[in-house]
Short mmCIF file of C-alpha atoms in Angstrom, two decimals:
data_model
loop_
_atom_site.label_atom_id
_atom_site.label_comp_id
_atom_site.label_asym_id
_atom_site.label_seq_id
_atom_site.Cartn_x
_atom_site.Cartn_y
_atom_site.Cartn_z
CA MET A 1 -6.92 -89.44 -115.75
CA GLY A 2 -9.44 -88.12 -113.27
CA GLN A 3 -8.25 -90.20 -110.32
CA ALA A 4 -7.31 -88.60 -107.02
CA VAL A 5 -3.95 -89.66 -105.63
CA SER A 6 -3.48 -90.74 -102.04
CA ALA A 7 -0.24 -91.05 -100.09
CA PRO A 8 0.97 -91.73 -96.56
CA ALA A 9 0.31 -88.71 -94.38
CA ASN A 10 3.98 -88.22 -93.49
CA ARG A 11 5.54 -88.72 -96.91
CA ASN A 12 8.10 -86.02 -97.77
CA VAL A 13 7.28 -83.96 -94.70
CA PRO A 14 10.29 -81.82 -93.64
CA ALA A 15 12.22 -83.16 -90.65
CA ASN A 16 11.47 -79.93 -88.82
CA PRO A 17 8.39 -78.23 -90.28
CA SER A 18 8.50 -75.49 -87.68
CA ALA A 19 11.99 -74.52 -88.85
CA VAL A 20 10.70 -74.08 -92.41
CA ALA A 21 7.87 -71.87 -91.21
CA ALA A 22 10.25 -69.86 -89.03
CA ALA A 23 12.70 -69.33 -91.88
CA ALA A 24 9.86 -68.25 -94.17
CA LYS A 25 8.50 -65.88 -91.54
CA LYS A 26 11.89 -64.25 -91.12
CA HIS A 27 13.19 -64.16 -94.69
CA VAL A 28 10.61 -64.84 -97.43
CA TRP A 29 8.95 -61.84 -99.06
CA GLY A 30 5.90 -63.38 -100.68
CA HIS A 31 4.46 -62.26 -104.00
CA PHE A 32 1.14 -60.38 -103.79
CA ALA A 33 1.07 -61.40 -100.13
CA ARG A 34 0.34 -59.78 -96.81
CA HIS A 35 2.92 -59.99 -94.02
CA GLY A 36 2.76 -59.34 -90.30
CA GLU A 37 1.96 -60.83 -86.96
CA GLY A 38 -0.47 -63.70 -87.10
CA ILE A 39 0.10 -64.33 -90.81
CA ALA A 40 1.64 -67.75 -91.44
CA PRO A 41 1.45 -68.98 -95.04
CA PRO A 42 0.93 -72.72 -95.50
CA VAL A 43 4.05 -74.71 -96.36
CA VAL A 44 3.39 -76.88 -99.43
CA VAL A 45 5.91 -79.72 -99.71
CA ARG A 46 4.74 -82.12 -102.38
CA GLY A 47 2.43 -82.62 -105.32
CA GLU A 48 1.20 -85.65 -107.20
CA GLY A 49 -1.42 -85.74 -109.90
CA ALA A 50 -4.09 -83.17 -109.09
CA ARG A 51 -3.21 -82.99 -105.38
CA ILE A 52 -0.74 -81.17 -103.13
CA TRP A 53 0.35 -81.88 -99.56
CA ASP A 54 1.39 -79.51 -96.78
CA ASP A 55 4.07 -79.99 -94.14
CA ALA A 56 1.60 -81.65 -91.79
CA GLY A 57 0.72 -84.30 -94.36
CA ARG A 58 -2.69 -82.87 -95.23
CA SER A 59 -3.89 -83.31 -98.81
CA TYR A 60 -5.63 -80.69 -100.97
CA LEU A 61 -7.12 -80.74 -104.44
CA ASP A 62 -5.20 -78.28 -106.58
CA GLY A 63 -8.05 -76.36 -108.15
CA LEU A 64 -5.82 -73.71 -109.71
CA ALA A 65 -3.04 -75.83 -111.29
CA GLY A 66 -0.52 -74.00 -109.11
CA LEU A 67 -1.17 -70.68 -110.84
CA PHE A 68 -2.96 -71.69 -114.06
CA ALA A 69 0.18 -73.60 -115.02
CA VAL A 70 0.44 -77.26 -113.95
CA GLN A 71 -1.46 -78.64 -116.93
CA VAL A 72 -0.15 -82.23 -116.79
CA GLY A 73 -0.38 -82.50 -113.00
CA HIS A 74 2.22 -82.68 -110.27
CA GLY A 75 4.96 -85.25 -109.82
CA ARG A 76 5.79 -85.96 -113.46
CA ALA A 77 9.18 -87.60 -113.16
CA GLU A 78 9.89 -87.43 -116.88
CA LEU A 79 9.92 -83.62 -116.75
CA ALA A 80 12.56 -83.70 -114.03
CA GLU A 81 14.46 -86.30 -116.04
CA ALA A 82 14.34 -84.09 -119.14
CA ALA A 83 15.81 -81.21 -117.13
CA ALA A 84 18.55 -83.45 -115.70
CA ALA A 85 19.46 -84.88 -119.09
CA GLN A 86 19.77 -81.44 -120.67
CA THR A 87 21.78 -80.13 -117.71
CA LYS A 88 24.29 -82.95 -118.18
CA GLU A 89 24.58 -82.09 -121.87
CA LEU A 90 24.53 -78.27 -121.65
CA GLY A 91 23.19 -76.57 -118.57
CA TYR A 92 23.10 -73.04 -119.97
CA PHE A 93 23.98 -70.94 -122.96
CA PRO A 94 22.32 -67.69 -124.12
CA VAL A 95 20.44 -67.15 -127.37
CA TRP A 96 22.22 -63.85 -127.97
CA GLY A 97 23.32 -64.69 -131.51
CA TYR A 98 23.58 -68.40 -130.71
CA VAL A 99 21.10 -71.25 -130.48
CA THR A 100 20.88 -74.59 -128.71
CA PRO A 101 19.18 -77.76 -130.02
CA PRO A 102 16.22 -77.77 -127.57
CA VAL A 103 15.49 -74.11 -128.29
CA ALA A 104 15.46 -74.69 -132.05
CA GLU A 105 13.26 -77.78 -131.69
CA LEU A 106 10.84 -76.02 -129.36
CA ALA A 107 10.54 -72.99 -131.65
CA GLU A 108 9.72 -75.26 -134.58
CA ARG A 109 7.13 -77.10 -132.53
CA LEU A 110 5.42 -73.94 -131.32
CA ALA A 111 5.32 -72.56 -134.85
CA GLY A 112 3.62 -75.79 -135.87
CA TYR A 113 0.90 -75.32 -133.25
CA ALA A 114 0.40 -71.60 -133.97
CA PRO A 115 -2.11 -70.44 -136.60
CA GLY A 116 -1.35 -68.77 -139.90
CA ASP A 117 2.20 -67.64 -140.47
CA LEU A 118 3.09 -67.06 -136.81
CA ASN A 119 6.44 -68.77 -137.30
CA ARG A 120 8.93 -66.62 -135.37
CA VAL A 121 9.44 -67.46 -131.70
CA PHE A 122 11.16 -65.09 -129.26
CA PHE A 123 11.71 -66.80 -125.90
CA THR A 124 11.30 -65.10 -122.55
CA VAL A 125 11.23 -66.21 -118.92
CA SER A 126 7.63 -65.34 -118.04
CA GLY A 127 4.30 -64.12 -119.33
CA SER A 128 4.94 -60.58 -118.11
CA GLU A 129 8.20 -60.56 -120.03
CA ALA A 130 6.48 -61.92 -123.15
CA VAL A 131 3.95 -59.06 -123.01
CA GLU A 132 6.73 -56.55 -122.39
CA SER A 133 8.59 -57.94 -125.39
CA ALA A 134 5.52 -57.70 -127.59
CA TRP A 135 4.96 -54.01 -126.85
CA LYS A 136 8.61 -53.24 -127.54
CA LEU A 137 8.41 -55.24 -130.75
CA VAL A 138 5.35 -53.44 -132.12
CA LYS A 139 6.92 -50.06 -131.37
CA GLN A 140 10.12 -50.90 -133.22
CA TYR A 141 8.23 -52.62 -136.03
CA PHE A 142 6.19 -49.52 -136.86
CA LYS A 143 9.31 -47.35 -136.79
CA LEU A 144 10.94 -49.69 -139.28
CA VAL A 145 7.98 -49.62 -141.68
CA GLY A 146 7.75 -45.85 -141.68
CA LYS A 147 4.97 -45.27 -139.13
CA PRO A 148 6.96 -44.03 -136.13
CA THR A 149 4.02 -42.33 -134.39
CA LYS A 150 2.19 -45.65 -133.84
CA HIS A 151 3.07 -46.58 -130.25
CA LYS A 152 -0.12 -46.69 -128.15
CA VAL A 153 -1.79 -49.91 -127.07
CA LEU A 154 -5.37 -50.73 -126.09
CA SER A 155 -6.36 -53.36 -123.55
CA ARG A 156 -9.54 -54.24 -121.71
CA SER A 157 -10.81 -52.88 -118.45
CA LEU A 158 -9.73 -55.01 -115.46
CA ALA A 159 -7.45 -57.19 -117.62
CA TYR A 160 -4.16 -58.38 -116.13
CA HIS A 161 -1.17 -58.55 -118.48
CA GLY A 162 1.82 -58.59 -116.13
CA THR A 163 3.85 -56.71 -113.55
CA SER A 164 6.85 -55.18 -115.33
CA GLN A 165 6.52 -51.47 -116.09
CA GLY A 166 5.35 -51.88 -119.68
CA ALA A 167 3.11 -54.88 -119.03
CA LEU A 168 1.66 -53.12 -115.99
CA SER A 169 0.81 -50.14 -118.18
CA ILE A 170 -1.20 -52.52 -120.38
CA THR A 171 -2.85 -54.06 -117.31
CA GLY A 172 -6.30 -52.61 -116.61
CA LEU A 173 -6.39 -52.90 -112.80
CA PRO A 174 -5.96 -49.47 -111.17
CA GLY A 175 -5.15 -50.93 -107.76
CA LEU A 176 -2.10 -52.73 -109.12
CA LYS A 177 -0.81 -49.66 -110.95
CA VAL A 178 -1.10 -46.79 -108.47
CA PRO A 179 1.85 -47.81 -106.22
CA PHE A 180 4.21 -47.74 -109.21
CA GLU A 181 3.07 -44.70 -111.18
CA PRO A 182 4.10 -42.97 -113.33
CA LEU A 183 4.17 -45.94 -115.68
CA VAL A 184 5.01 -46.23 -119.37
CA PRO A 185 2.73 -43.82 -121.27
CA GLY A 186 0.50 -45.04 -124.05
CA GLY A 187 -1.80 -47.62 -122.47
CA PHE A 188 -5.56 -47.08 -122.90
CA ARG A 189 -8.63 -49.07 -121.77
CA ILE A 190 -11.59 -50.49 -123.67
CA PRO A 191 -14.62 -52.45 -122.33
CA ASN A 192 -14.29 -56.10 -121.39
CA THR A 193 -16.75 -58.87 -122.26
CA ASN A 194 -18.41 -59.46 -118.89
CA PHE A 195 -21.92 -60.23 -120.15
CA TYR A 196 -23.21 -60.62 -116.59
CA ARG A 197 -22.69 -56.86 -116.19
CA ALA A 198 -23.40 -55.79 -119.76
CA PRO A 199 -25.07 -52.41 -120.45
CA GLU A 200 -28.84 -52.71 -120.10
CA ALA A 201 -29.41 -52.28 -123.83
CA TYR A 202 -27.42 -55.47 -124.52
CA ALA A 203 -28.23 -57.49 -121.39
CA SER A 204 -30.39 -60.00 -123.26
CA ASP A 205 -28.40 -60.34 -126.50
CA TYR A 206 -24.97 -61.95 -126.08
CA ALA A 207 -23.87 -61.57 -129.70
CA ALA A 208 -24.99 -57.92 -129.89
CA PHE A 209 -23.11 -57.22 -126.67
CA GLY A 210 -19.96 -58.70 -128.17
CA LEU A 211 -20.19 -56.55 -131.26
CA TRP A 212 -20.84 -53.49 -129.08
CA ALA A 213 -17.70 -54.25 -127.05
CA ALA A 214 -15.65 -54.80 -130.20
CA ASP A 215 -16.88 -51.57 -131.75
CA ARG A 216 -15.63 -49.67 -128.72
CA ILE A 217 -12.14 -50.70 -129.85
CA GLU A 218 -12.62 -48.91 -133.15
CA GLU A 219 -14.07 -45.95 -131.31
CA ALA A 220 -10.91 -45.76 -129.15
CA ILE A 221 -8.63 -46.09 -132.18
CA LEU A 222 -10.41 -43.27 -133.95
CA PHE A 223 -10.43 -41.11 -130.83
CA GLU A 224 -6.69 -41.55 -130.22
CA GLY A 225 -5.93 -41.41 -133.94
CA PRO A 226 -5.11 -44.50 -136.05
CA ASP A 227 -1.67 -43.06 -136.74
CA SER A 228 -0.86 -43.34 -133.03
CA VAL A 229 -2.31 -46.76 -132.07
CA ALA A 230 0.01 -49.72 -132.58
CA ALA A 231 -1.69 -52.73 -131.03
CA VAL A 232 -4.61 -54.22 -129.11
CA PHE A 233 -3.74 -56.72 -126.35
CA LEU A 234 -6.55 -59.18 -125.57
CA GLU A 235 -6.77 -62.48 -123.68
CA PRO A 236 -8.97 -65.04 -125.46
CA VAL A 237 -10.78 -65.52 -122.13
CA GLN A 238 -10.09 -62.62 -119.78
CA ASN A 239 -8.77 -63.77 -116.42
CA THR A 240 -9.32 -60.97 -113.89
CA GLY A 241 -12.91 -60.39 -112.93
CA GLY A 242 -13.67 -64.07 -113.25
CA CYS A 243 -13.17 -65.53 -116.71
CA PHE A 244 -14.96 -63.51 -119.42
CA PRO A 245 -15.33 -65.57 -122.62
CA PRO A 246 -15.67 -63.72 -125.93
CA PRO A 247 -19.22 -63.47 -127.30
CA PRO A 248 -19.91 -64.90 -130.78
CA GLY A 249 -18.39 -62.75 -133.50
CA TYR A 250 -16.35 -60.62 -131.09
CA PHE A 251 -12.88 -61.55 -132.28
CA GLN A 252 -13.89 -61.57 -135.94
CA ARG A 253 -15.04 -57.95 -135.57
CA VAL A 254 -11.85 -57.06 -133.66
CA ARG A 255 -9.75 -58.60 -136.43
CA GLU A 256 -11.60 -56.54 -139.05
CA ILE A 257 -11.11 -53.34 -137.04
CA CYS A 258 -7.40 -53.98 -136.56
CA ASP A 259 -6.88 -54.70 -140.24
CA ARG A 260 -8.80 -51.56 -141.24
CA HIS A 261 -6.56 -49.30 -139.15
CA ASP A 262 -3.25 -51.20 -139.41
CA VAL A 263 -3.30 -52.06 -135.72
CA LEU A 264 -1.67 -55.30 -134.58
CA LEU A 265 -3.74 -57.84 -132.65
CA VAL A 266 -1.85 -59.48 -129.77
CA SER A 267 -3.44 -62.58 -128.26
CA ASP A 268 -2.16 -62.77 -124.68
CA GLU A 269 -2.43 -66.49 -123.98
CA THR A 270 -0.26 -66.60 -120.87
CA ILE A 271 -3.11 -68.48 -119.15
CA CYS A 272 -5.26 -69.66 -122.05
CA ALA A 273 -2.68 -71.53 -124.15
CA PHE A 274 -1.63 -75.17 -123.85
CA GLY A 275 -4.99 -76.79 -123.29
CA ARG A 276 -6.51 -74.50 -120.67
CA ILE A 277 -9.40 -73.71 -123.03
CA GLY A 278 -8.91 -76.84 -125.16
CA PRO A 279 -6.53 -76.28 -128.11
CA MET A 280 -2.84 -75.57 -127.81
CA PHE A 281 -3.62 -71.93 -128.60
CA ALA A 282 -7.03 -70.59 -127.61
CA CYS A 283 -7.27 -68.22 -130.57
CA GLY A 284 -8.04 -71.33 -132.61
CA GLN A 285 -11.02 -72.06 -130.38
CA TYR A 286 -12.49 -68.67 -131.23
CA GLY A 287 -11.61 -68.54 -134.91
CA TYR A 288 -9.14 -65.67 -135.18
CA THR A 289 -5.52 -65.34 -136.21
CA PRO A 290 -3.58 -62.70 -134.27
CA ASP A 291 -0.37 -60.99 -135.35
CA ILE A 292 1.41 -61.98 -132.14
CA ILE A 293 0.79 -64.57 -129.42
CA THR A 294 2.27 -64.24 -125.94
CA CYS A 295 2.38 -67.35 -123.76
CA ALA A 296 4.11 -68.95 -120.75
CA LYS A 297 2.79 -70.97 -117.75
CA GLY A 298 1.47 -74.20 -119.29
CA LEU A 299 4.33 -74.43 -121.79
CA THR A 300 6.31 -76.38 -119.17
CA SER A 301 3.35 -77.06 -116.88
CA GLY A 302 5.18 -74.79 -114.45
CA TYR A 303 8.10 -77.20 -114.02
CA ALA A 304 10.60 -74.66 -115.35
CA PRO A 305 10.29 -70.93 -116.08
CA ILE A 306 9.77 -70.02 -119.73
CA GLY A 307 7.62 -67.78 -121.89
CA ALA A 308 7.40 -66.96 -125.56
CA MET A 309 6.32 -64.29 -128.00
CA ILE A 310 5.31 -65.77 -131.36
CA ALA A 311 5.15 -63.31 -134.24
CA SER A 312 3.98 -63.46 -137.84
CA GLU A 313 6.33 -63.38 -140.79
CA ARG A 314 5.00 -59.90 -141.57
CA ILE A 315 6.27 -58.62 -138.22
CA PHE A 316 9.59 -60.42 -138.57
CA GLU A 317 10.32 -59.29 -142.15
CA PRO A 318 11.78 -55.82 -141.38
CA PHE A 319 14.26 -57.45 -138.99
CA ALA A 320 15.53 -59.92 -141.60
CA ASP A 321 17.67 -57.54 -143.68
CA GLY A 322 21.01 -58.67 -142.25
CA THR A 323 21.64 -55.55 -140.18
CA THR A 324 18.51 -54.62 -138.18
CA VAL A 325 18.35 -55.93 -134.61
CA PHE A 326 15.43 -56.21 -132.21
CA MET A 327 17.22 -54.55 -129.31
CA HIS A 328 15.75 -56.70 -126.57
CA GLY A 329 16.58 -59.88 -124.69
CA SER A 330 17.37 -61.40 -121.32
CA THR A 331 19.93 -63.70 -119.77
CA TYR A 332 17.59 -66.65 -119.30
CA GLY A 333 15.19 -66.22 -122.21
CA GLY A 334 15.46 -69.42 -124.23
CA HIS A 335 17.16 -71.34 -121.43
CA PRO A 336 18.06 -74.79 -122.82
CA VAL A 337 16.93 -76.65 -119.69
CA SER A 338 13.52 -74.96 -119.71
CA ALA A 339 13.20 -75.67 -123.42
CA ALA A 340 13.96 -79.35 -122.83
CA VAL A 341 11.29 -79.49 -120.11
CA ALA A 342 8.80 -77.80 -122.45
CA LEU A 343 9.44 -80.40 -125.14
CA ALA A 344 8.87 -83.24 -122.67
CA ASN A 345 5.72 -81.52 -121.43
CA LEU A 346 4.35 -81.22 -124.97
CA ASP A 347 5.14 -84.91 -125.48
CA ILE A 348 2.82 -85.69 -122.57
CA PHE A 349 0.11 -83.53 -124.11
CA GLU A 350 0.26 -85.44 -127.34
CA ARG A 351 0.69 -88.91 -125.86
CA GLU A 352 -2.18 -88.51 -123.37
CA ARG A 353 -4.32 -86.42 -125.72
CA LEU A 354 -4.88 -83.78 -123.08
CA ASN A 355 -6.34 -81.23 -125.49
CA GLU A 356 -8.97 -83.74 -126.50
CA HIS A 357 -9.56 -84.62 -122.83
CA VAL A 358 -10.36 -80.98 -122.03
CA ALA A 359 -12.70 -80.70 -125.01
CA ALA A 360 -14.49 -83.89 -124.00
CA ASN A 361 -14.88 -82.90 -120.32
CA ALA A 362 -15.41 -79.13 -120.50
CA ALA A 363 -19.20 -79.38 -120.58
CA ALA A 364 -19.20 -81.68 -117.54
CA PHE A 365 -16.99 -79.26 -115.62
CA LYS A 366 -19.34 -76.39 -116.39
CA ALA A 367 -22.44 -78.44 -115.53
CA THR A 368 -20.92 -79.41 -112.18
CA LEU A 369 -20.08 -75.82 -111.28
CA ASP A 370 -23.50 -74.64 -112.50
CA ARG A 371 -25.05 -76.58 -109.61
CA LEU A 372 -23.74 -73.81 -107.35
CA LEU A 373 -26.15 -71.32 -108.94
CA ASP A 374 -28.78 -72.47 -106.47
CA LEU A 375 -26.82 -70.74 -103.68
CA PRO A 376 -27.90 -67.16 -102.88
CA ILE A 377 -24.29 -65.93 -102.87
CA VAL A 378 -23.52 -67.18 -106.41
CA GLY A 379 -24.47 -64.68 -109.10
CA ASP A 380 -22.76 -66.11 -112.16
CA VAL A 381 -20.66 -69.06 -113.30
CA ARG A 382 -18.67 -68.36 -116.45
CA GLY A 383 -15.61 -69.50 -118.35
CA ALA A 384 -14.48 -72.06 -120.89
CA GLY A 385 -12.55 -75.31 -121.02
CA PHE A 386 -10.94 -75.92 -117.62
CA PHE A 387 -10.99 -72.21 -116.71
CA TYR A 388 -13.93 -70.87 -114.68
CA GLY A 389 -14.91 -68.01 -112.44
CA ILE A 390 -17.75 -67.89 -109.93
CA GLU A 391 -18.93 -64.34 -109.24
CA LEU A 392 -20.25 -63.74 -105.72
CA VAL A 393 -23.03 -61.26 -104.94
CA LYS A 394 -25.05 -60.12 -101.94
CA ASP A 395 -28.26 -59.80 -103.96
CA LYS A 396 -28.92 -62.05 -106.96
CA ALA A 397 -31.93 -60.04 -108.14
CA THR A 398 -30.04 -56.74 -108.42
CA LYS A 399 -26.54 -58.25 -108.90
CA GLU A 400 -25.36 -56.03 -106.06
CA SER A 401 -21.75 -56.80 -105.18
CA PHE A 402 -19.93 -56.74 -101.85
CA SER A 403 -18.80 -53.52 -100.25
CA PRO A 404 -15.04 -53.22 -99.67
CA GLU A 405 -15.61 -54.01 -95.98
CA GLU A 406 -17.70 -57.08 -96.80
CA SER A 407 -15.16 -58.27 -99.32
CA GLU A 408 -12.38 -57.93 -96.73
CA ARG A 409 -14.39 -59.75 -94.08
CA VAL A 410 -16.01 -62.46 -96.18
CA LEU A 411 -13.61 -63.10 -99.06
CA ARG A 412 -10.25 -62.58 -97.38
CA GLY A 413 -11.21 -63.01 -93.76
CA PHE A 414 -13.18 -66.21 -94.19
CA LEU A 415 -13.59 -67.76 -97.64
CA SER A 416 -9.95 -68.13 -98.72
CA THR A 417 -9.06 -69.92 -95.50
CA ALA A 418 -12.27 -71.98 -95.41
CA LEU A 419 -11.72 -73.32 -98.93
CA PHE A 420 -8.15 -74.33 -98.19
CA GLU A 421 -9.03 -75.88 -94.85
CA GLY A 422 -11.83 -77.72 -96.62
CA GLY A 423 -9.28 -79.32 -98.93
CA LEU A 424 -9.37 -77.09 -102.01
CA TYR A 425 -6.62 -74.79 -103.23
CA CYS A 426 -8.10 -72.15 -105.55
CA ARG A 427 -8.29 -68.36 -105.74
CA ALA A 428 -10.75 -65.99 -104.08
CA ASP A 429 -10.08 -62.69 -105.82
CA ASP A 430 -11.59 -59.21 -105.48
CA ARG A 431 -9.30 -57.16 -107.70
CA ALA A 432 -12.46 -56.65 -109.76
CA GLU A 433 -15.82 -58.17 -108.78
CA PRO A 434 -15.54 -60.79 -105.99
CA VAL A 435 -14.94 -64.16 -107.62
CA VAL A 436 -13.64 -67.63 -106.93
CA GLN A 437 -11.47 -68.89 -109.79
CA LEU A 438 -10.88 -72.49 -110.79
CA ALA A 439 -8.35 -73.84 -113.28
CA PRO A 440 -7.47 -77.41 -112.28
CA PRO A 441 -4.81 -79.59 -113.93
CA LEU A 442 -5.97 -80.86 -117.30
CA ILE A 443 -5.83 -84.47 -116.10
CA CYS A 444 -8.91 -83.94 -113.92
CA GLY A 445 -12.30 -85.54 -114.49
CA GLN A 446 -15.71 -85.88 -112.89
CA ARG A 447 -14.35 -87.12 -109.56
CA GLU A 448 -12.35 -83.92 -109.10
CA PHE A 449 -15.19 -81.75 -110.43
CA ASP A 450 -17.54 -83.21 -107.83
CA GLU A 451 -14.97 -82.70 -105.06
CA MET A 452 -14.53 -79.06 -106.02
CA GLU A 453 -18.28 -78.47 -106.09
CA SER A 454 -18.78 -80.10 -102.70
CA ILE A 455 -16.06 -78.06 -100.97
CA LEU A 456 -17.21 -74.86 -102.64
CA ARG A 457 -20.83 -75.48 -101.67
CA SER A 458 -19.94 -75.90 -98.01
CA ALA A 459 -17.63 -72.87 -97.85
CA LEU A 460 -19.94 -70.58 -99.85
CA THR A 461 -22.92 -71.54 -97.72
CA GLN A 462 -20.98 -70.56 -94.60
CA ALA A 463 -19.75 -67.35 -96.30
CA TRP A 464 -23.35 -66.33 -97.01
CA SER A 465 -24.19 -66.60 -93.33
CA LYS A 466 -21.39 -64.14 -92.57
CA LEU A 467 -22.89 -61.43 -94.79
#
């Protein structure tokens, strides 16, 4: 672990790279992407270890694990072999009243990793779909237990929970929602845990800030009416805005509030699960047991699409009477090939002790990124495990952020391209405060940390000159 991989410059380069680019230009509608004249997305053709290669043979450090997903690194032949073996045995069959061996084995394994009595696994295709499923589940659950007016959900400001209509309603990013409104009613916002921008009264007391933020959840429940609020959706470490860890005591207070008002706590671990923070499920890192976990991404290290909603026995019980059905599902949820890949992926985790590797190297990753705090453009470095955000500012003393024009010119117009051309794939994001996000494969070590810091230092220094 921790070793960069080299390869011949022309290995696996398409016979006609220009044809690939032309086909993409004419036919591919990219996700969350701009299109038009002069925009030519890079063509990525291969990955191995913590590195990717483009169609010209250039190598880049994958500082985002694809999209917070490729935990075990690229090029793992055994994951492809697991998919091929399952395809030969049974390529597809639905879980609509049936089950396949890899699905049953994977459900048992996930239940073993999950805390408390979260033993019931509902498979989906993605994280968005897992969140969508969870909201539908809590609505039907409360109808079944005689509390039909409980349907609203709370989530944090700026949090991202997915793109489907229900998940987007839980998402706290106005810019993502406006094009698709009206959305599903019933989603309400509460404060996030960005201590860097905490209210002045709590700016010097991290624990007090956390309790203040948690108490705002109870305030929202009481304002909306406890008989109308069904669930709170929270990421262990919030992604959007640049990785907000929970302050000490935050989740314990949230758990108490939820229990007091019979509100379900959903831990959205689409990014944070499977070693990203350290443990298989990040709720264990922060000492709380949710009622539901949603997860995806790292479950297969991105090698096959799958997600899951894991619910407690309490939530499952009303559906176990022999007649009641959770009226939800999808064609490919619980796909046997994806389940087989997930099992092989979890085998790698256990054999190579990746969770322990993250725990052992997390402090070194943070210390390496903290070096960047000497740059005038870097306001804050925050995160946990192998999941960090670097907030960019134009004035460190006042914490003044970029204007929209500056963000367009510096972040999109320069920094994203400069980082990639410098050899680092990561994310420069301004959906909230301007940040650079890093979430490398879990196999990385000090060599990769130093490479990331060096490339970031050069690009951020140049970006500052453009302000």
